[in-house]
PDB file of C-alpha atoms in Angstrom:
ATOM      1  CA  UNK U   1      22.479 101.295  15.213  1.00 30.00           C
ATOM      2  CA  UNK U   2      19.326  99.224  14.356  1.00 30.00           C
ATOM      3  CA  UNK U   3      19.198 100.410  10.775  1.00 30.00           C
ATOM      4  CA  UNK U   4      23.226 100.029  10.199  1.00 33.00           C
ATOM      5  CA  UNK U   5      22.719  95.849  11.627  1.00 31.00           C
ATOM      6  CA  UNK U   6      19.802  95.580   9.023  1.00 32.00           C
ATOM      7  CA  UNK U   7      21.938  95.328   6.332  1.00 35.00           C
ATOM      8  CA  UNK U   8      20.854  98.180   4.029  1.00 34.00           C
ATOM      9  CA  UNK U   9      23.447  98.289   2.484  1.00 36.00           C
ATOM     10  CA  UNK U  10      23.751 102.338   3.831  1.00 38.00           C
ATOM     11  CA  UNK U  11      26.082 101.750   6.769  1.00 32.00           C
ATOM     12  CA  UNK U  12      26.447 106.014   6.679  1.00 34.00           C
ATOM     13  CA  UNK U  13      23.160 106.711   6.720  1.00 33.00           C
ATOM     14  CA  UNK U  14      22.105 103.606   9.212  1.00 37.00           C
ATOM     15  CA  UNK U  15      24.460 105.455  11.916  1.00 34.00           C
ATOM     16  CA  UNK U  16      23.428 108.517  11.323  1.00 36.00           C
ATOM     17  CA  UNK U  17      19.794 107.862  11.486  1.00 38.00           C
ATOM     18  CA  UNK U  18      20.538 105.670  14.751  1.00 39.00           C
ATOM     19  CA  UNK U  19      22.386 108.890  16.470  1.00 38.00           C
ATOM     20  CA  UNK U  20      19.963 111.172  14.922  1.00 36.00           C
ATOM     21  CA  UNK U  21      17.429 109.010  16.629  1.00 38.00           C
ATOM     22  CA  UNK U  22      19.450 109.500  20.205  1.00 41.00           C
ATOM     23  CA  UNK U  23      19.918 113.688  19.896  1.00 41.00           C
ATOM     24  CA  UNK U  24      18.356 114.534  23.165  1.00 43.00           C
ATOM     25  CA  UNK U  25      16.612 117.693  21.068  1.00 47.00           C
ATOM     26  CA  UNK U  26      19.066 119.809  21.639  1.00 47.00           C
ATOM     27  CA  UNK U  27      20.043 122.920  24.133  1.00 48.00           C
ATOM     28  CA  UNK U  28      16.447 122.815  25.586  1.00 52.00           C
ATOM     29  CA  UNK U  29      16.875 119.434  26.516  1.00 50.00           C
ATOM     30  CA  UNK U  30      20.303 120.084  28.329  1.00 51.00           C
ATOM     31  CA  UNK U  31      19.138 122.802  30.158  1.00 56.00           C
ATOM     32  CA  UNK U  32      16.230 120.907  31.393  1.00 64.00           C
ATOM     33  CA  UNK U  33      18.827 118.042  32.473  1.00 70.00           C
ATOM     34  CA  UNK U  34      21.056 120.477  34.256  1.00 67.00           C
ATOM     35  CA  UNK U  35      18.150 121.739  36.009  1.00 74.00           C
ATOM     36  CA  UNK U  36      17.312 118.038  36.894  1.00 75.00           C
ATOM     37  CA  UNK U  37      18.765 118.353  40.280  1.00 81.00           C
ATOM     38  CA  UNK U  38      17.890 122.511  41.240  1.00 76.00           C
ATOM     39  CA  UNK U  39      15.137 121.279  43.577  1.00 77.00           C
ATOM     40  CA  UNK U  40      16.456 117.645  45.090  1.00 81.00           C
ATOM     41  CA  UNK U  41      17.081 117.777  48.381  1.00 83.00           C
ATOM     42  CA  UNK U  42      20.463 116.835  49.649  1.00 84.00           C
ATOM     43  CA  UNK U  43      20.666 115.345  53.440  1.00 84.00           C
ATOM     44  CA  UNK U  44      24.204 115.633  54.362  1.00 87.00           C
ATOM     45  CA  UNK U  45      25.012 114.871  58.217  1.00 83.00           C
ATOM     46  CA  UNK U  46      21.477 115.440  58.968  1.00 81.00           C
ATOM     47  CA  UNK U  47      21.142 119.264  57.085  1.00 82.00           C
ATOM     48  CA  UNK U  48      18.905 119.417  54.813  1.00 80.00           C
ATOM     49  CA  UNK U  49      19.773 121.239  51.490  1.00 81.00           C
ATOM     50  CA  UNK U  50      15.777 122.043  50.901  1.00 76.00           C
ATOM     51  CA  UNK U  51      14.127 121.990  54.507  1.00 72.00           C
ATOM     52  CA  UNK U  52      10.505 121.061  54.440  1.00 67.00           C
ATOM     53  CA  UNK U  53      10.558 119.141  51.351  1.00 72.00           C
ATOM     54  CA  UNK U  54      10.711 115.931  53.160  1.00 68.00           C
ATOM     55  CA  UNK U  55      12.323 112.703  51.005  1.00 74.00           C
ATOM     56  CA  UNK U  56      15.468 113.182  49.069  1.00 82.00           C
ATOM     57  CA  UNK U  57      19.192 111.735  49.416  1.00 84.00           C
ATOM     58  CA  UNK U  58      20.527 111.458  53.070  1.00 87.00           C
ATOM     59  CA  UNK U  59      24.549 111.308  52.489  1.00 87.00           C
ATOM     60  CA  UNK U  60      27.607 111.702  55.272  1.00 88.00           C
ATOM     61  CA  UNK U  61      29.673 114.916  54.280  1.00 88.00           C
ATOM     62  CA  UNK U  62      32.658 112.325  52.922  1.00 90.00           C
ATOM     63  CA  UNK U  63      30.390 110.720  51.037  1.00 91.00           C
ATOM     64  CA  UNK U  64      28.979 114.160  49.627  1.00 90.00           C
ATOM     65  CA  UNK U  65      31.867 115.361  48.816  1.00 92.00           C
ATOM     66  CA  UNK U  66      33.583 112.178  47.096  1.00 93.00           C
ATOM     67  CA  UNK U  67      30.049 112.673  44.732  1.00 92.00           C
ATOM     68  CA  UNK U  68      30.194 116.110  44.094  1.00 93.00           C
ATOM     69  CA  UNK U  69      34.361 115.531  42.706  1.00 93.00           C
ATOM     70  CA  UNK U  70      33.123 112.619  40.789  1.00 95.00           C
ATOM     71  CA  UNK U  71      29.922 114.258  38.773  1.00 93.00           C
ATOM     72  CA  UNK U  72      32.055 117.522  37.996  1.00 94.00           C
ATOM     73  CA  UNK U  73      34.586 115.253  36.505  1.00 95.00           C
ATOM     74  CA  UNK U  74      32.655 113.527  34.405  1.00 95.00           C
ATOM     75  CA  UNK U  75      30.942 116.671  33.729  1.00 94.00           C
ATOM     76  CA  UNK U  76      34.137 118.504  32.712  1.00 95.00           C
ATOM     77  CA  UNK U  77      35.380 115.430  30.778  1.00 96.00           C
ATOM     78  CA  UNK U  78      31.984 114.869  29.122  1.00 95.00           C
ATOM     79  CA  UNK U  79      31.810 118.760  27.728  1.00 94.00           C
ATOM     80  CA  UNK U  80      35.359 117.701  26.358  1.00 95.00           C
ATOM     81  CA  UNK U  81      33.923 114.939  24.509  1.00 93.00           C
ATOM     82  CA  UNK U  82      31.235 116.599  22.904  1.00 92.00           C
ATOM     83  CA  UNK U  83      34.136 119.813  21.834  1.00 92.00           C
ATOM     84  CA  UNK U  84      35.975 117.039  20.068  1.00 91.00           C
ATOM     85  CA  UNK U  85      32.347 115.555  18.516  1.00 88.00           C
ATOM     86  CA  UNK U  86      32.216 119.545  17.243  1.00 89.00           C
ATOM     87  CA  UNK U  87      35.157 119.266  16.182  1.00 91.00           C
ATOM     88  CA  UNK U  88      34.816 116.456  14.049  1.00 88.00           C
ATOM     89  CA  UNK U  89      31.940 117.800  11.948  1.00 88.00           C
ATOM     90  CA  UNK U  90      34.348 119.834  10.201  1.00 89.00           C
ATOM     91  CA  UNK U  91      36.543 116.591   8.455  1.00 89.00           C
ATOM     92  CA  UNK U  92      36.046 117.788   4.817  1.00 92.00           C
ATOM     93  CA  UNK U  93      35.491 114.673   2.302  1.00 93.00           C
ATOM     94  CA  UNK U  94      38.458 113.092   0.462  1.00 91.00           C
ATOM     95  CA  UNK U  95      37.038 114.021  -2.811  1.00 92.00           C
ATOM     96  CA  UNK U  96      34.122 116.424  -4.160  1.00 94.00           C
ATOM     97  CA  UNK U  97      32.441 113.206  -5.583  1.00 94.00           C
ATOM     98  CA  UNK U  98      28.471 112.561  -4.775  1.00 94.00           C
ATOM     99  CA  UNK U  99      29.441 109.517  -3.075  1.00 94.00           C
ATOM    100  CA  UNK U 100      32.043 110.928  -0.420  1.00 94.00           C
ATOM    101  CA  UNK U 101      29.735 114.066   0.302  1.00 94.00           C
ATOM    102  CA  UNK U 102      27.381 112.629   1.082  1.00 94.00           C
ATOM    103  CA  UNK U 103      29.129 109.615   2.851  1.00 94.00           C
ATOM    104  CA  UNK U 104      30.444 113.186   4.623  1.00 93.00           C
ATOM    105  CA  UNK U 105      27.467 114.925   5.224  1.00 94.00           C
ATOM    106  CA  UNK U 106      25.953 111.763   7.289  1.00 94.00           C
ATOM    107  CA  UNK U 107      29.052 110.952   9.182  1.00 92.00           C
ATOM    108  CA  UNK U 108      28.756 115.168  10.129  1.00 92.00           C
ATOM    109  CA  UNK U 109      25.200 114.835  11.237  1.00 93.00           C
ATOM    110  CA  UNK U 110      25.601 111.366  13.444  1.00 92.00           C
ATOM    111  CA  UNK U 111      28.577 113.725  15.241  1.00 91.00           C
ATOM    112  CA  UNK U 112      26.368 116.440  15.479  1.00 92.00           C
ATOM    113  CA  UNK U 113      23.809 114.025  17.274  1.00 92.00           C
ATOM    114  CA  UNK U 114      26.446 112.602  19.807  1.00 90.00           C
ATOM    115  CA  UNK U 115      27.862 115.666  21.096  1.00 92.00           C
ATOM    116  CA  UNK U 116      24.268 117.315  21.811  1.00 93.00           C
ATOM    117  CA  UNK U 117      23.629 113.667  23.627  1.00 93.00           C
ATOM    118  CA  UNK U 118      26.848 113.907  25.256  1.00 93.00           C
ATOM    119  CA  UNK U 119      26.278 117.820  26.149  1.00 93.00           C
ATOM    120  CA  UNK U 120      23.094 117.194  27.686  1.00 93.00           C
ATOM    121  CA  UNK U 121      24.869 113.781  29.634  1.00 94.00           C
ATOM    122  CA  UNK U 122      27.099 116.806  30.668  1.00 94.00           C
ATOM    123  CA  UNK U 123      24.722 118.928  31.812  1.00 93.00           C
ATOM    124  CA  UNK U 124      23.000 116.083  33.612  1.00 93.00           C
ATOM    125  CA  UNK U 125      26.767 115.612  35.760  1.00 93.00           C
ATOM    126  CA  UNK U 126      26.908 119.542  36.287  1.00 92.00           C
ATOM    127  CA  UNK U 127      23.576 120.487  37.314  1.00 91.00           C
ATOM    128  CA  UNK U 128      23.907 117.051  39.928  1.00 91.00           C
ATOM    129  CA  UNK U 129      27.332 118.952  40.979  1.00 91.00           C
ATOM    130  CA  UNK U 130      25.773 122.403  41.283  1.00 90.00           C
ATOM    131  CA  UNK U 131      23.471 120.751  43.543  1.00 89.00           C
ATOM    132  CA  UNK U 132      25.496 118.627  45.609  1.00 91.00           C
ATOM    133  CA  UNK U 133      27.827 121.725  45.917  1.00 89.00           C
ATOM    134  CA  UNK U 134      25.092 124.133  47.501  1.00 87.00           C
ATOM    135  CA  UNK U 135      24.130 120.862  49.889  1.00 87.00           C
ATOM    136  CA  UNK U 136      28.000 121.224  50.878  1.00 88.00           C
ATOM    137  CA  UNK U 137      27.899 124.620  51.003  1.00 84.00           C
ATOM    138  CA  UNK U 138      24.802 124.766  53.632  1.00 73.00           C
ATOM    139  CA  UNK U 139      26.580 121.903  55.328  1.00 67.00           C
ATOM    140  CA  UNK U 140      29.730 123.613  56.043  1.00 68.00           C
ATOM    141  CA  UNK U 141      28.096 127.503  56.686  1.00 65.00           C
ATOM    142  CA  UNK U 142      25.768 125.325  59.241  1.00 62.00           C
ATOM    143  CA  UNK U 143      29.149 123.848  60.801  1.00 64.00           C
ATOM    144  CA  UNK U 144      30.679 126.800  60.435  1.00 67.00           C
ATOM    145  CA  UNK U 145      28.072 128.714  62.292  1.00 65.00           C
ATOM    146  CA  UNK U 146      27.484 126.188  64.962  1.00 61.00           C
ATOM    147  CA  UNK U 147      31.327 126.526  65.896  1.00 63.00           C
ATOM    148  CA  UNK U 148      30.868 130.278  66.160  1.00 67.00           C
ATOM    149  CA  UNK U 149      28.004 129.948  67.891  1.00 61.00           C
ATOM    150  CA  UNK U 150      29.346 127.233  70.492  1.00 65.00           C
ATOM    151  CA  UNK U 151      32.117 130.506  70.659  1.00 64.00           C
ATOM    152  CA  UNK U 152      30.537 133.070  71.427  1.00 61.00           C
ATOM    153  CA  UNK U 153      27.755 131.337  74.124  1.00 59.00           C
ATOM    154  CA  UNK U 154      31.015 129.931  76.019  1.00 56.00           C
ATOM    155  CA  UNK U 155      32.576 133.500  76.167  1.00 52.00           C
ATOM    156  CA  UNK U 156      35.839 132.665  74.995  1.00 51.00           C
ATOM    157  CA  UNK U 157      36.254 134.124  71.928  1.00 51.00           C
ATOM    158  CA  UNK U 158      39.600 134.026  71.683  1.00 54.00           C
ATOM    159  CA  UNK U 159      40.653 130.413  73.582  1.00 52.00           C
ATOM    160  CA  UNK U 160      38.858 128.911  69.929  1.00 53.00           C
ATOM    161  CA  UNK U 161      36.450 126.992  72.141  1.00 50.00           C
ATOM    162  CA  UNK U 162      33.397 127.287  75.008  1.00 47.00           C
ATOM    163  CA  UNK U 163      32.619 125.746  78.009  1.00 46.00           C
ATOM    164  CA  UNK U 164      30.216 122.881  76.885  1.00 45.00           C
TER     165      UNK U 164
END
């Protein structure tokens, strides 16, 4: 918005240079964001959702899982946005004048800019959701297995619990 508070007397063009100025470049760019997260490693009760990469995030299952709901919501709700940002790229202008076209054309391309921002904030949300949900996913199949484990080495398969 830095041209737009200048004053040029453009406010149209100001905004859209401003959001053109913010487009994260596009698919690539969102792609790249969702992929932000594919080799993090999630700590979650002490499992490690890439073993042997040492550092990462070190998280209790609740607190794992109260993430993972929240960054697929925004997620979800940010792809929403950026349909609706589509959607308003096609608003026709009010009359087939210079003036309103191209008053139209620049209000289109400052949409176009915010929903491939806001795609690529989406992205960003989903890929740290796909991420989180693996880490949950090897947290519970290592549970999961421990309990069957802890099963079978007491020998009572069927009583749901060993002797430990």
């Amino acid at each position: 918005m830095v041209e737009a508070s200048r004053g040029t007397g453009d406010f149209a063009v100001g905004v859209a240079q401003a959001g053109l100025s913010m487009a994260p470049g596009g698919a690539a760019v969102g792609a790249s964001m969702a992929s932000l997260w594919r080799n993090t490693n999630f700590i979650v009760d002490g499992k490690a959702s890439a073993p042997g990469t040492g550092g990462g995030f070190e998280l209790d299952a609740d607190t794992a899982e109260g993430l993972y709901r929240e960054a697929a919501a925004l997620a979800q709700e940010l792809f929403e946005q950026a349909r609706r940002a589509d959607r308003l790229r096609e608003t026709r202008p009010p009359a087939e004048d210079p003036a309103s076209v191209s008053f139209n054309q620049a209000g289109s391309q400052a949409f176009d800019a915010g929903a491939h921002h806001v795609r690529a904030e989406a992205d960003f949300y989903r890929g740290l959701a796909q991420a989180l949900g693996r880490a949950l996913g090897m947290y519970k199949e290592v549970e999961e297995q421990s309990g069957r484990d802890i099963n079978v080495s007491g020998g009572e398969g069927d009583s749901g619990g060993g002797f430990i």
